[in-house]
Amino acid sequence: RKMEAKGRKVALILGFTASKTHQLRRYERMYESLGFVTVSRAVGLFEWTQSKKQQEPAAKSLLIDVEEKKPEHLFVHLFSNGGAFVYLSVRRLLDKDPRYHGLRSKLRGVIFDSAPSQTMLPIYSIIFSRIAKENYYTNLLWSMRYTFFSYLKWPISGNPLGYYLPDLLSLNPSIPELLLFSDKDALVHSWEVKKYAQQRLAKGGSCTLHNFKDTPHVAHAVKKPSTYKMVVETFLHRVLKEWKNGSIKPEWTSARSKL
């Protein structure tokens, strides 16, 4: 069924690290069946390692694509840490550049699929999880090695391991979030997602969690398509209803952000 809210509804879909455009088509179809217009973006293998300034051109291009859709209601649906990094680059522009404040006022909610992670497993562990069939200890070994060399690469500035979660936690807490995760996710562990939700709730945020229990990383919709769509649709309906009746009123001027 389609959303009842008046005005054009747009879903910004941000892929996981090393994702391909065709892998996002499943989610585009899901949103289109709910009456949404979509804007999708795959994420390159090493894109998240760019500095904040280096990320700006791509973020501006993405916002131009969204503005062309003329949204009245905007939702962001992101995958893994790669998608979350791109989301952060977009939010920096929305929050800091007055030219985008009109678009920011259309933001209604954010959906995290298999994110965020505090141990950071975006690149090597993805590759080696395929080889080891998502063996937990292999992922842990490579994530530790990757984290160590990441800190060596960015010893002074621009280390994404340093600003990633603090920046996410500093975002306006009044924007509702849906966190989709699984106990069997070997890359982004369920305890990390739950801890992030606790921290957001402590700041007055609105977090809805759904545990798929036995699905792999960014494969919840592949393994359980009906449940996935139902959970997402329920969240969208609830948020749009709360916006309509005035239950959600972001106070952007008073929101403190370190972005």
Short mmCIF file of C-alpha atoms in Angstrom, two decimals:
data_model
loop_
_atom_site.label_atom_id
_atom_site.label_comp_id
_atom_site.label_asym_id
_atom_site.label_seq_id
_atom_site.Cartn_x
_atom_site.Cartn_y
_atom_site.Cartn_z
CA ARG A 1 0.00 0.00 0.00
CA LYS A 2 1.12 3.53 -0.71
CA MET A 3 1.84 6.19 1.87
CA GLU A 4 -1.06 8.50 2.62
CA ALA A 5 0.97 11.66 3.29
CA LYS A 6 0.46 14.48 0.81
CA GLY A 7 3.37 15.67 -1.31
CA ARG A 8 6.14 13.86 -3.12
CA LYS A 9 8.00 11.31 -1.04
CA VAL A 10 11.64 10.65 -1.88
CA ALA A 11 13.92 7.88 -0.63
CA LEU A 12 17.67 8.48 -0.78
CA ILE A 13 19.29 5.03 -0.92
CA LEU A 14 23.00 4.85 -0.02
CA GLY A 15 24.78 1.56 -0.72
CA PHE A 16 27.35 -0.32 1.30
CA THR A 17 31.11 -0.19 0.65
CA ALA A 18 31.96 -1.62 -2.79
CA SER A 19 28.27 -1.87 -3.68
CA LYS A 20 27.03 -1.83 -7.27
CA THR A 21 24.07 0.05 -8.70
CA HIS A 22 22.20 -3.13 -9.62
CA GLN A 23 22.38 -4.30 -5.98
CA LEU A 24 20.29 -1.32 -4.93
CA ARG A 25 17.55 -1.96 -7.46
CA ARG A 26 15.71 -4.27 -5.04
CA TYR A 27 15.27 -1.38 -2.61
CA GLU A 28 14.29 1.07 -5.33
CA ARG A 29 11.45 -1.27 -6.34
CA MET A 30 10.36 -1.59 -2.72
CA TYR A 31 10.08 2.17 -2.28
CA GLU A 32 8.46 2.68 -5.67
CA SER A 33 5.75 0.18 -4.68
CA LEU A 34 5.06 2.42 -1.68
CA GLY A 35 4.65 5.54 -3.81
CA PHE A 36 8.17 6.93 -3.39
CA VAL A 37 10.56 8.42 -5.91
CA THR A 38 14.11 7.18 -5.39
CA VAL A 39 17.65 8.50 -5.67
CA SER A 40 20.33 5.80 -5.31
CA ARG A 41 24.08 5.89 -4.94
CA ALA A 42 26.58 3.04 -4.78
CA VAL A 43 29.65 3.55 -2.58
CA GLY A 44 33.21 2.97 -3.81
CA LEU A 45 35.64 0.62 -2.08
CA PHE A 46 37.91 3.32 -0.64
CA GLU A 47 35.52 6.27 -0.77
CA TRP A 48 34.95 6.43 2.97
CA THR A 49 38.68 7.04 3.56
CA GLN A 50 38.45 10.52 2.01
CA SER A 51 38.68 13.58 4.21
CA LYS A 52 35.57 15.58 5.01
CA LYS A 53 36.52 18.21 2.44
CA GLN A 54 37.15 15.61 -0.24
CA GLN A 55 33.67 14.20 0.33
CA GLU A 56 31.90 17.52 -0.30
CA PRO A 57 31.71 17.49 -4.14
CA ALA A 58 30.05 14.08 -4.23
CA ALA A 59 27.67 15.11 -1.44
CA LYS A 60 26.69 18.29 -3.31
CA SER A 61 26.05 16.30 -6.48
CA LEU A 62 23.85 13.92 -4.54
CA LEU A 63 21.84 16.76 -3.00
CA ILE A 64 21.31 18.27 -6.46
CA ASP A 65 19.83 14.95 -7.57
CA VAL A 66 17.53 14.93 -4.53
CA GLU A 67 16.46 18.56 -5.01
CA GLU A 68 15.50 17.80 -8.61
CA LYS A 69 12.91 15.35 -7.30
CA LYS A 70 11.27 18.20 -5.32
CA PRO A 71 10.59 16.17 -2.15
CA GLU A 72 8.03 17.11 0.44
CA HIS A 73 9.07 14.15 2.59
CA LEU A 74 12.64 12.78 2.49
CA PHE A 75 13.85 9.52 3.99
CA VAL A 76 17.41 8.18 3.90
CA HIS A 77 17.97 4.42 3.68
CA LEU A 78 21.64 3.49 4.12
CA PHE A 79 23.63 0.28 4.22
CA SER A 80 26.58 -0.60 6.44
CA ASN A 81 29.30 1.84 7.46
CA GLY A 82 29.99 2.81 3.85
CA GLY A 83 26.48 4.18 3.42
CA ALA A 84 26.62 5.83 6.83
CA PHE A 85 29.79 7.74 5.86
CA VAL A 86 28.10 9.08 2.75
CA TYR A 87 25.07 10.02 4.86
CA LEU A 88 27.33 11.99 7.20
CA SER A 89 28.84 13.93 4.29
CA VAL A 90 25.32 14.80 3.15
CA ARG A 91 24.25 15.85 6.63
CA ARG A 92 27.23 18.16 7.00
CA LEU A 93 25.99 20.15 4.03
CA LEU A 94 22.37 20.04 5.14
CA ASP A 95 23.27 21.28 8.62
CA LYS A 96 25.97 23.84 7.84
CA ASP A 97 25.11 25.32 4.44
CA PRO A 98 22.05 27.64 4.55
CA ARG A 99 21.40 26.84 0.88
CA TYR A 100 20.32 23.36 1.92
CA HIS A 101 18.28 24.21 5.01
CA GLY A 102 15.08 24.08 2.97
CA LEU A 103 15.86 20.55 1.92
CA ARG A 104 16.89 19.67 5.46
CA SER A 105 13.43 20.64 6.67
CA LYS A 106 12.04 17.85 4.48
CA LEU A 107 14.08 15.12 6.20
CA ARG A 108 11.69 12.80 8.01
CA GLY A 109 13.65 9.73 9.03
CA VAL A 110 16.74 7.56 8.54
CA ILE A 111 16.94 3.79 8.12
CA PHE A 112 20.19 2.03 9.01
CA ASP A 113 20.64 -1.43 7.48
CA SER A 114 23.56 -3.29 9.10
CA ALA A 115 25.01 -0.15 10.69
CA PRO A 116 26.58 1.55 12.52
CA SER A 117 29.65 -0.30 13.76
CA GLN A 118 32.09 0.92 16.38
CA THR A 119 34.90 -1.44 15.38
CA MET A 120 34.84 -0.46 11.70
CA LEU A 121 34.84 -3.39 9.28
CA PRO A 122 34.24 -1.76 5.91
CA ILE A 123 36.91 -3.02 3.53
CA TYR A 124 39.28 -5.89 4.34
CA SER A 125 36.82 -7.80 6.47
CA ILE A 126 34.23 -7.65 3.69
CA ILE A 127 36.71 -9.25 1.30
CA PHE A 128 37.88 -11.87 3.73
CA SER A 129 34.40 -12.67 5.03
CA ARG A 130 33.59 -13.84 1.52
CA ILE A 131 36.64 -16.11 1.53
CA ALA A 132 36.04 -17.42 5.03
CA LYS A 133 32.25 -17.54 4.66
CA GLU A 134 31.82 -14.91 7.36
CA ASN A 135 33.94 -16.67 9.95
CA TYR A 136 33.77 -14.51 13.07
CA TYR A 137 37.40 -14.91 14.15
CA THR A 138 38.78 -14.24 10.69
CA ASN A 139 36.76 -11.02 10.53
CA LEU A 140 37.94 -10.03 13.99
CA LEU A 141 41.60 -10.60 13.07
CA TRP A 142 41.43 -8.55 9.89
CA SER A 143 39.35 -5.77 11.44
CA MET A 144 41.95 -5.36 14.19
CA ARG A 145 44.75 -5.27 11.63
CA TYR A 146 42.81 -2.80 9.45
CA THR A 147 42.01 -0.56 12.40
CA PHE A 148 45.67 -0.48 13.45
CA PHE A 149 46.92 0.57 10.01
CA SER A 150 44.08 3.09 9.68
CA TYR A 151 45.31 4.92 12.74
CA LEU A 152 48.83 4.94 11.30
CA LYS A 153 47.57 6.38 8.01
CA TRP A 154 45.68 9.28 9.61
CA PRO A 155 47.72 10.08 12.76
CA ILE A 156 46.83 13.76 12.95
CA SER A 157 43.69 14.65 11.00
CA GLY A 158 40.92 13.17 8.94
CA ASN A 159 40.86 9.75 10.60
CA PRO A 160 37.30 8.49 10.03
CA LEU A 161 37.69 6.06 12.90
CA GLY A 162 37.90 9.08 15.16
CA TYR A 163 34.93 11.14 14.00
CA TYR A 164 32.48 8.59 12.57
CA LEU A 165 30.39 7.58 15.59
CA PRO A 166 30.75 10.89 17.49
CA ASP A 167 29.42 12.69 14.41
CA LEU A 168 26.49 10.31 14.06
CA LEU A 169 25.65 10.74 17.73
CA SER A 170 25.82 14.53 17.46
CA LEU A 171 23.08 14.70 14.81
CA ASN A 172 19.70 16.20 15.65
CA PRO A 173 18.11 13.55 17.91
CA SER A 174 14.54 14.40 16.90
CA ILE A 175 14.88 12.73 13.49
CA PRO A 176 13.52 9.16 13.93
CA GLU A 177 15.81 6.25 13.09
CA LEU A 178 15.10 2.63 12.25
CA LEU A 179 17.96 0.19 12.93
CA LEU A 180 17.88 -3.12 11.03
CA PHE A 181 20.40 -5.69 12.25
CA SER A 182 21.01 -9.37 12.93
CA ASP A 183 22.66 -11.55 15.56
CA LYS A 184 24.35 -13.44 12.73
CA ASP A 185 25.93 -10.38 11.13
CA ALA A 186 29.67 -11.10 11.25
CA LEU A 187 30.69 -7.58 10.16
CA VAL A 188 28.48 -5.27 12.21
CA HIS A 189 27.67 -6.98 15.47
CA SER A 190 24.23 -6.66 17.06
CA TRP A 191 25.67 -5.38 20.34
CA GLU A 192 27.20 -2.42 18.50
CA VAL A 193 23.88 -1.44 16.95
CA LYS A 194 22.13 -1.76 20.31
CA LYS A 195 24.78 0.36 22.02
CA TYR A 196 24.40 3.08 19.38
CA ALA A 197 20.63 3.03 19.92
CA GLN A 198 21.10 3.39 23.69
CA GLN A 199 23.37 6.38 23.16
CA ARG A 200 20.89 8.04 20.79
CA LEU A 201 18.02 7.42 23.19
CA ALA A 202 20.07 8.94 26.02
CA LYS A 203 20.30 12.12 23.92
CA GLY A 204 16.53 12.20 23.47
CA GLY A 205 16.51 10.46 20.10
CA SER A 206 13.90 8.17 18.59
CA CYS A 207 15.23 4.71 17.64
CA THR A 208 13.25 1.70 16.50
CA LEU A 209 15.14 -1.60 16.35
CA HIS A 210 14.42 -4.80 14.46
CA ASN A 211 16.59 -7.90 14.86
CA PHE A 212 16.37 -10.34 11.94
CA LYS A 213 18.19 -12.90 14.14
CA ASP A 214 19.82 -15.14 11.51
CA THR A 215 20.48 -13.06 8.39
CA PRO A 216 23.98 -12.09 7.12
CA HIS A 217 25.38 -8.60 6.65
CA VAL A 218 23.25 -6.33 4.37
CA ALA A 219 21.22 -9.40 3.33
CA HIS A 220 18.14 -8.99 5.52
CA ALA A 221 15.95 -8.04 2.55
CA VAL A 222 17.39 -10.85 0.44
CA LYS A 223 16.71 -13.54 3.02
CA LYS A 224 13.45 -12.19 4.47
CA PRO A 225 11.94 -9.84 1.86
CA SER A 226 8.36 -9.83 3.20
CA THR A 227 9.40 -9.11 6.78
CA TYR A 228 11.89 -6.48 5.65
CA LYS A 229 9.31 -4.58 3.63
CA MET A 230 6.73 -4.80 6.42
CA VAL A 231 9.16 -3.40 9.02
CA VAL A 232 10.26 -0.55 6.78
CA GLU A 233 6.71 0.26 5.68
CA THR A 234 5.47 0.31 9.28
CA PHE A 235 8.23 2.75 10.21
CA LEU A 236 7.48 5.02 7.25
CA HIS A 237 3.75 5.08 8.02
CA ARG A 238 4.32 5.85 11.69
CA VAL A 239 6.80 8.65 11.06
CA LEU A 240 4.67 10.32 8.39
CA LYS A 241 1.63 10.12 10.67
CA GLU A 242 3.57 11.68 13.54
CA TRP A 243 4.79 14.48 11.27
CA LYS A 244 1.25 15.11 10.11
CA ASN A 245 -0.14 15.43 13.63
CA GLY A 246 2.81 17.50 14.84
CA SER A 247 4.35 14.92 17.19
CA ILE A 248 7.75 15.43 15.54
CA LYS A 249 9.06 18.99 15.49
CA PRO A 250 12.84 19.23 14.97
CA GLU A 251 14.36 22.34 16.48
CA TRP A 252 17.26 22.73 14.09
CA THR A 253 18.48 26.02 15.55
CA SER A 254 18.94 24.50 18.99
CA ALA A 255 20.42 21.20 17.87
CA ARG A 256 24.10 21.09 18.71
CA SER A 257 26.21 19.34 16.13
CA LYS A 258 29.97 18.86 15.89
CA LEU A 259 29.88 18.09 12.15
#
